[in-house]
Coordinates of C-alpha atoms in Angstrom, one line a residue:
X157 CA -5.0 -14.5 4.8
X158 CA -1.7 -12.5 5.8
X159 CA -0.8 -12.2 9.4
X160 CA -1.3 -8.4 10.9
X161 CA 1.3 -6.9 12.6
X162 CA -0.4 -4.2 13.8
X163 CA -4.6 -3.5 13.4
X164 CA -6.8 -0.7 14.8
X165 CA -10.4 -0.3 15.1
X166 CA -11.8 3.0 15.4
X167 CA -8.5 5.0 16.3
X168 CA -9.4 8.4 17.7
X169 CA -7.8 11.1 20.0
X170 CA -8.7 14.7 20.8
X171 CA -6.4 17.0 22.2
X172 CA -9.2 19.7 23.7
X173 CA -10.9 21.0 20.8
X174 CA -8.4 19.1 18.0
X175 CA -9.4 16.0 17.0
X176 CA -5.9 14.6 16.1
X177 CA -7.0 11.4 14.6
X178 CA -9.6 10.3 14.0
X179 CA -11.9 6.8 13.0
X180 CA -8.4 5.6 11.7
X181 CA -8.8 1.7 11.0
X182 CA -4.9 0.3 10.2
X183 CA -4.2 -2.7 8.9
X184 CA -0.3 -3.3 8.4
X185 CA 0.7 -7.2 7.0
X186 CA 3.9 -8.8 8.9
X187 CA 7.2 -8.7 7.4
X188 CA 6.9 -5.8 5.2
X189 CA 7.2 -2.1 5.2
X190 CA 4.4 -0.1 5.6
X191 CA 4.6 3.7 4.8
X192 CA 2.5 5.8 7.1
X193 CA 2.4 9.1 4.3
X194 CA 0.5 12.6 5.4
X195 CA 2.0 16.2 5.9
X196 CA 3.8 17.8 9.1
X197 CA 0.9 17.7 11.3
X198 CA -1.6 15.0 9.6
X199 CA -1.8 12.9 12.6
X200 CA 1.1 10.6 12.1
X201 CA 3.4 11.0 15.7
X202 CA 0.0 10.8 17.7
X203 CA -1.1 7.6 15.9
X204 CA 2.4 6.4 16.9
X205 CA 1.9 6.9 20.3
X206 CA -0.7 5.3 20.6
X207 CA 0.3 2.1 19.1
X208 CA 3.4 2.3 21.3
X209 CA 0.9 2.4 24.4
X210 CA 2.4 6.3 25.6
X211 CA -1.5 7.8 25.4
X212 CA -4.4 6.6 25.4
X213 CA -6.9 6.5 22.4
X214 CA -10.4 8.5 23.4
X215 CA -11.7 5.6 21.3
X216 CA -11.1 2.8 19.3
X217 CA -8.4 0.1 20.0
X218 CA -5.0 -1.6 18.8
X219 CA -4.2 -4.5 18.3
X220 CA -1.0 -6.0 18.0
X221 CA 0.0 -8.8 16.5
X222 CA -3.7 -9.8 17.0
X223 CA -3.6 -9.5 20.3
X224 CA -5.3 -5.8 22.7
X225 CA -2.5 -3.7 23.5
X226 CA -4.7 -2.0 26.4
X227 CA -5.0 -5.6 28.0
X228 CA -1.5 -7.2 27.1
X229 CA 1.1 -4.1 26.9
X230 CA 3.9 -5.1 29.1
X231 CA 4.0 -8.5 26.9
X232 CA 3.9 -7.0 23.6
X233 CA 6.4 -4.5 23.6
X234 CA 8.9 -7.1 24.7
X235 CA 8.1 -7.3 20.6
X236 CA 8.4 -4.3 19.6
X237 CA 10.9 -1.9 18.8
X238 CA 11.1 1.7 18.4
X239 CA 12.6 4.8 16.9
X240 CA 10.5 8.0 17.4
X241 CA 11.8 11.6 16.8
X242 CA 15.7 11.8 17.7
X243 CA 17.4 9.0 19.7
X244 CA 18.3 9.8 23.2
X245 CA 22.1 8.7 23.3
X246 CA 24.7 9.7 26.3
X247 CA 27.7 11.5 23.8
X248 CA 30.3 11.3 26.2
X249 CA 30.0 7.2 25.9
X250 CA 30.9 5.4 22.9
X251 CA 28.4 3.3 20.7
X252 CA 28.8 0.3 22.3
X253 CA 28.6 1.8 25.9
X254 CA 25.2 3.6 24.6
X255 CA 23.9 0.3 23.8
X256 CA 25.5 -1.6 26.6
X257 CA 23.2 0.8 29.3
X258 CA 20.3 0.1 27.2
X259 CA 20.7 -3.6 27.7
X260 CA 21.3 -3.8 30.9
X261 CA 18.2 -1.9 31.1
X262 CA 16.4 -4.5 29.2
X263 CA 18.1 -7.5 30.7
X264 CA 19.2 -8.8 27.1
X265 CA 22.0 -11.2 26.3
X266 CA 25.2 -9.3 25.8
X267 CA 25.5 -10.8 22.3
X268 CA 22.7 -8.9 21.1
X269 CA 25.5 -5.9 20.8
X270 CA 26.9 -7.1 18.4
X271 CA 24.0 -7.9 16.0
X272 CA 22.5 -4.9 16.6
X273 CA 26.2 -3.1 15.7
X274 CA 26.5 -5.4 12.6
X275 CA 22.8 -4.9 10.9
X276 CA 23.2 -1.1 11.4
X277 CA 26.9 -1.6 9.8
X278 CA 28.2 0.6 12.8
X279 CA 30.5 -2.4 14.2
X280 CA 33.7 -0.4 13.2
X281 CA 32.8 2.5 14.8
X282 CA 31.2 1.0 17.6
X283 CA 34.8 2.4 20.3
X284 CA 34.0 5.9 19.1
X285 CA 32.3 8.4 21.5
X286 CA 28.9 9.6 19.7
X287 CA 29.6 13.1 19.7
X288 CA 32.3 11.9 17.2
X289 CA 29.2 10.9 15.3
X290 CA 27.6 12.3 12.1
X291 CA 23.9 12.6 12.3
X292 CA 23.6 9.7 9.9
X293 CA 25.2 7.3 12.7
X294 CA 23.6 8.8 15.4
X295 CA 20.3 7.7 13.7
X296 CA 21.4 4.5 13.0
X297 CA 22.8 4.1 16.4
X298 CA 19.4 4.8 17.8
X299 CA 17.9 2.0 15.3
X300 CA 20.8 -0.1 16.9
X301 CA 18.8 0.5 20.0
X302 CA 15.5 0.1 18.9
X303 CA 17.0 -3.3 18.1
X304 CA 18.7 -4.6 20.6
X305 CA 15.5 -6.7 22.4
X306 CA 15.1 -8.7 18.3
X307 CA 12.2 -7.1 18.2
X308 CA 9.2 -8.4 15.6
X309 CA 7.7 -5.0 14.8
X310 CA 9.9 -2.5 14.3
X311 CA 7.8 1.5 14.4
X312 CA 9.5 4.9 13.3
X313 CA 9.1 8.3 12.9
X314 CA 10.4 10.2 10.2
X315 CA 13.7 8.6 10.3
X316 CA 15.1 10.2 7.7
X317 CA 14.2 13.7 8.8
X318 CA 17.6 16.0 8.9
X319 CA 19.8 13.6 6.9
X320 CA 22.0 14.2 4.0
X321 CA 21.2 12.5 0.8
X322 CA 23.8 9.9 2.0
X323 CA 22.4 9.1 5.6
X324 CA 19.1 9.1 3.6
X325 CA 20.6 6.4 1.1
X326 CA 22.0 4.3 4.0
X327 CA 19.2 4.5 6.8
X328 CA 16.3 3.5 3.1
X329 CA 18.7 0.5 2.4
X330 CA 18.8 -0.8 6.7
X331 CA 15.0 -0.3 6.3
X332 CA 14.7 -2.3 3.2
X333 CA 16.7 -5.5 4.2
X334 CA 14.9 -5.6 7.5
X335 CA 11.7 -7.9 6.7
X336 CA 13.8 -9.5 3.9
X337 CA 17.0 -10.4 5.5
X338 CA 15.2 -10.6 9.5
X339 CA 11.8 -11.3 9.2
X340 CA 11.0 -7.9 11.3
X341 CA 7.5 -5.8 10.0
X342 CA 8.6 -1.9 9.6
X343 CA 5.6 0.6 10.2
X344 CA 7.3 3.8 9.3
X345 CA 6.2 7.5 9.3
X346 CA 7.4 9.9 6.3
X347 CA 5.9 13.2 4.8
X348 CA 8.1 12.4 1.7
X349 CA 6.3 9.7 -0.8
X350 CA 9.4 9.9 -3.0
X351 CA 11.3 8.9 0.1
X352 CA 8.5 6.0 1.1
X353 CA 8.0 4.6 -2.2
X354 CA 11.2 3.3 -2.8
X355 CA 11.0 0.7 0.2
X356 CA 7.2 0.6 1.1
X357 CA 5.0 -2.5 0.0
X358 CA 2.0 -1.0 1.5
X359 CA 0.9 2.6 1.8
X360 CA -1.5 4.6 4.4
X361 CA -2.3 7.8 4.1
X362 CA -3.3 10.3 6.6
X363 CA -4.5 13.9 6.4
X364 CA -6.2 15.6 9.1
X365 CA -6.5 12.9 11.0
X366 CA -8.2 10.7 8.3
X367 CA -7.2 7.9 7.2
X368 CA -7.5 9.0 3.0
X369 CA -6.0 5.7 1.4
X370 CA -4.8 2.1 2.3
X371 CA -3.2 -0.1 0.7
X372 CA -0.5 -1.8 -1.5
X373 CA 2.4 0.3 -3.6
X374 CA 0.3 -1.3 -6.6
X375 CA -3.1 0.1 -5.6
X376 CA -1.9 3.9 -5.5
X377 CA -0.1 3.3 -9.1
X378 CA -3.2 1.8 -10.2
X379 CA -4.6 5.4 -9.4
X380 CA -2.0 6.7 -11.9
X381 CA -5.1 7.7 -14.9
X382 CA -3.4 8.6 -18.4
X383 CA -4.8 12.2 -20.0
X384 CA -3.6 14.4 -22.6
X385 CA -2.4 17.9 -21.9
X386 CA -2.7 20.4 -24.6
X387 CA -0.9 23.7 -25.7
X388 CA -2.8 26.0 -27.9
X389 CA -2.2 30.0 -27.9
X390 CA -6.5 30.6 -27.1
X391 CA -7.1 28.0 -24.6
X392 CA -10.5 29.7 -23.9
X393 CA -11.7 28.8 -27.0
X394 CA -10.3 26.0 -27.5
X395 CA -11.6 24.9 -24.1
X396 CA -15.1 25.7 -25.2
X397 CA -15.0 24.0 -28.5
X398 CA -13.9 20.6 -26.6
X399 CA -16.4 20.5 -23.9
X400 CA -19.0 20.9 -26.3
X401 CA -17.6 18.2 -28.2
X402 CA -18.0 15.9 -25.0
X403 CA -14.6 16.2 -23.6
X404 CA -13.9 16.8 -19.9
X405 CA -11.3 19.7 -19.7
X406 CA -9.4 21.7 -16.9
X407 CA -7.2 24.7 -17.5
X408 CA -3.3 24.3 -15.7
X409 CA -2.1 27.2 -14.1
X410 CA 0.6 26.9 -16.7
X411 CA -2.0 27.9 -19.5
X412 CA -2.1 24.1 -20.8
X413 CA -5.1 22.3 -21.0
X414 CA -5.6 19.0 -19.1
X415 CA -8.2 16.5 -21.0
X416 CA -9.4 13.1 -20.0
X417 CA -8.6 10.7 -23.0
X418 CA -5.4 8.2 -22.8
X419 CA -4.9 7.0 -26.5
X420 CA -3.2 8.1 -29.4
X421 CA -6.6 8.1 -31.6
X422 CA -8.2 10.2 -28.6
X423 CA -5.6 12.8 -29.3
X424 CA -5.4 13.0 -33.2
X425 CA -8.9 13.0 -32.9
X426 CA -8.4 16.6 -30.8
X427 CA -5.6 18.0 -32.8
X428 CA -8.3 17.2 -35.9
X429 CA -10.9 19.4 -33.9
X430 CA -9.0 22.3 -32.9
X431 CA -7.2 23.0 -36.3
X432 CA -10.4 22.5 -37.9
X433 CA -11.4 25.4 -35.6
X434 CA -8.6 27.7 -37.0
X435 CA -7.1 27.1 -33.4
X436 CA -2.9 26.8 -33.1
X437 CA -2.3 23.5 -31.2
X438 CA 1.7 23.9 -30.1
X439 CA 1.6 21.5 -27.9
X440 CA 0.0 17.8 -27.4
X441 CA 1.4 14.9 -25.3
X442 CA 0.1 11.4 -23.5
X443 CA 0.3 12.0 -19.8
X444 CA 0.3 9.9 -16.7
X445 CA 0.2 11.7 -13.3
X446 CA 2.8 10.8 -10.7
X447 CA 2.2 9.4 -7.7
X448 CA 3.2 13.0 -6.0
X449 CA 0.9 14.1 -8.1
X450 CA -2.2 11.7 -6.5
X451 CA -0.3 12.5 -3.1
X452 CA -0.9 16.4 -3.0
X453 CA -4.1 15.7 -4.8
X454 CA -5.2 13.6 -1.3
X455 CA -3.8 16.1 1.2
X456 CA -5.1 19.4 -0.7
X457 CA -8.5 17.8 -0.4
X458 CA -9.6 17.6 -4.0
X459 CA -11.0 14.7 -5.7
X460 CA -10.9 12.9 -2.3
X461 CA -13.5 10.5 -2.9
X462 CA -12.2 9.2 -6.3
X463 CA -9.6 7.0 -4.3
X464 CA -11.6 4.6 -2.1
X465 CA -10.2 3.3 0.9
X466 CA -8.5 -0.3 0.7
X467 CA -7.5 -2.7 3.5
X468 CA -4.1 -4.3 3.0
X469 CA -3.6 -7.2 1.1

């Protein structure tokens, strides 16, 4: 069985009357990337902060590395690095001097600069003062930090958030050679799947606290059902004529109608039945919903129970 970087038990924290998270039970394999998916407000950043030991869970516990963080803390985040909301960075000092206070701070070798300039490709730059810097290298300066003790685990939040399309590009291609190319487990945070699927191996996600899905990139595609959509000009009718023929059918807001079939036969077999009804089909096509589409599905509450919760390979 695959090593856990990080595994919790019962995760829940109230803030007053909010319960923030609640009975989350995370279960993220070493050397991957594991996409932590929900909307602005889901739970994500207080799940984070607990993992990184900042508050304290009302109940449950975490586990890192398969060992308590409550009982071991100080040791484990010798092992852990960390990137949450925007990096604090002095703009008055260059890239290297940024870094150079942080490891003094830690203690670290001063060699550890210059891999942590060199994976984050900011080793030409590294003499500039940072308020020379884009946002893009800001961000990756502050991954530079959350680097610099070669850390095991490496946890962010929404890393990506404020980026042009080309910091986006460059921060998802650092996060994608990081378990290949260093062995280092990525947990990260994102309220984008479009953004998360392109790197992720394993998925979580979280609305209202819940935990709503687990699992690999293949499990939520596997959740990817085929159906026919329909176009006819009196989809009332025609509606009518196919439940009563057995079929399950849901009207679009577009005026289409949604049917649950997924084969070429199942569709002639339709088109037969509604022009035999003197019914005008304009429109039939094979269908497979996208994985935003089982996303928003999740997070607007509907259908919920259809996707069971997995554990993590």
């Amino acid at each position: 069985m695959q090593n856990t970087a990080i595994e919790t038990c019962g995760l829940t924290r109230r803030f007053g009357a909010q319960l923030a998270v609640d009975d989350v039970n995370l279960l993220v394999p070493e050397a991957g990337v594991y996409g932590f998916l929900g909307p602005n407000g889901a739970g994500k950043t207080t799940t984070i902060r607990m993992l990184l030991g900042l508050i304290r869970p009302d109940a449950g516990e975490v586990r890192l590395f398969d060992s308590p963080l409550a009982a071991n803390r100080q040791a484990l985040m010798r092992r852990v690095g960390a990137l949450v909301e925007m990096p604090s960075l002095y703009p008055h000092l260059t890239g290297r001097e940024n870094l150079e206070v942080t490891r003094r701070l830690l203690g670290a070798p001063r060699e550890l600069i210059d891999r942590a300039l060199d994976i984050v490709q900011l080793t030409g730059d590294a003499h500039r003062r940072v308020r020379e810097y884009s946002l893009g290298m800001r961000q990756r300066l502050g991954l530079a930090l959350a680097l610099l003790n070669k850390p095991a685990l490496l946890i962010l939040d929404e890393p990506t958030n404020g980026l042009d399309p080309a910091g986006i590009h460059e921060m998802r291609d650092l996060i994608r050679r990081l378990p290949v190319e260093f062995g280092i487990t990525v947990f990260l945070s994102s309220h984008l799947l479009s953004e998360v699927e392109q790197i992720a191996s394993h998925i979580g996600i979280i609305h209202q606290g819940r935990l709503l899905f687990q699992g690999t990139l293949a499990d939520l595609q596997a959740e990817r059902h085929e159906h026919l959509t329909i176009g006819v000009t009196q989809s009332d009718q025609a509606a009518r004529c196919l439940t009563a023929a057995g079929w399950t059918v849901e009207r679009r807001e577009d005026g289409l109608l949604t049917v649950t079939a997924a084969t070429r036969e199942a569709a002639a077999q339709i088109n037969s039945l509604l022009v035999g009804q003197r019914l005008e089909v304009f429109h039939i096509a094979l269908e497979q919903a996208s994985l935003e589409d089982i996303f928003l599905t999740l997070t607007n509450g509907k259908n919920v129970a259809s996707l069971t919760k997995r554990k993590a390979a």
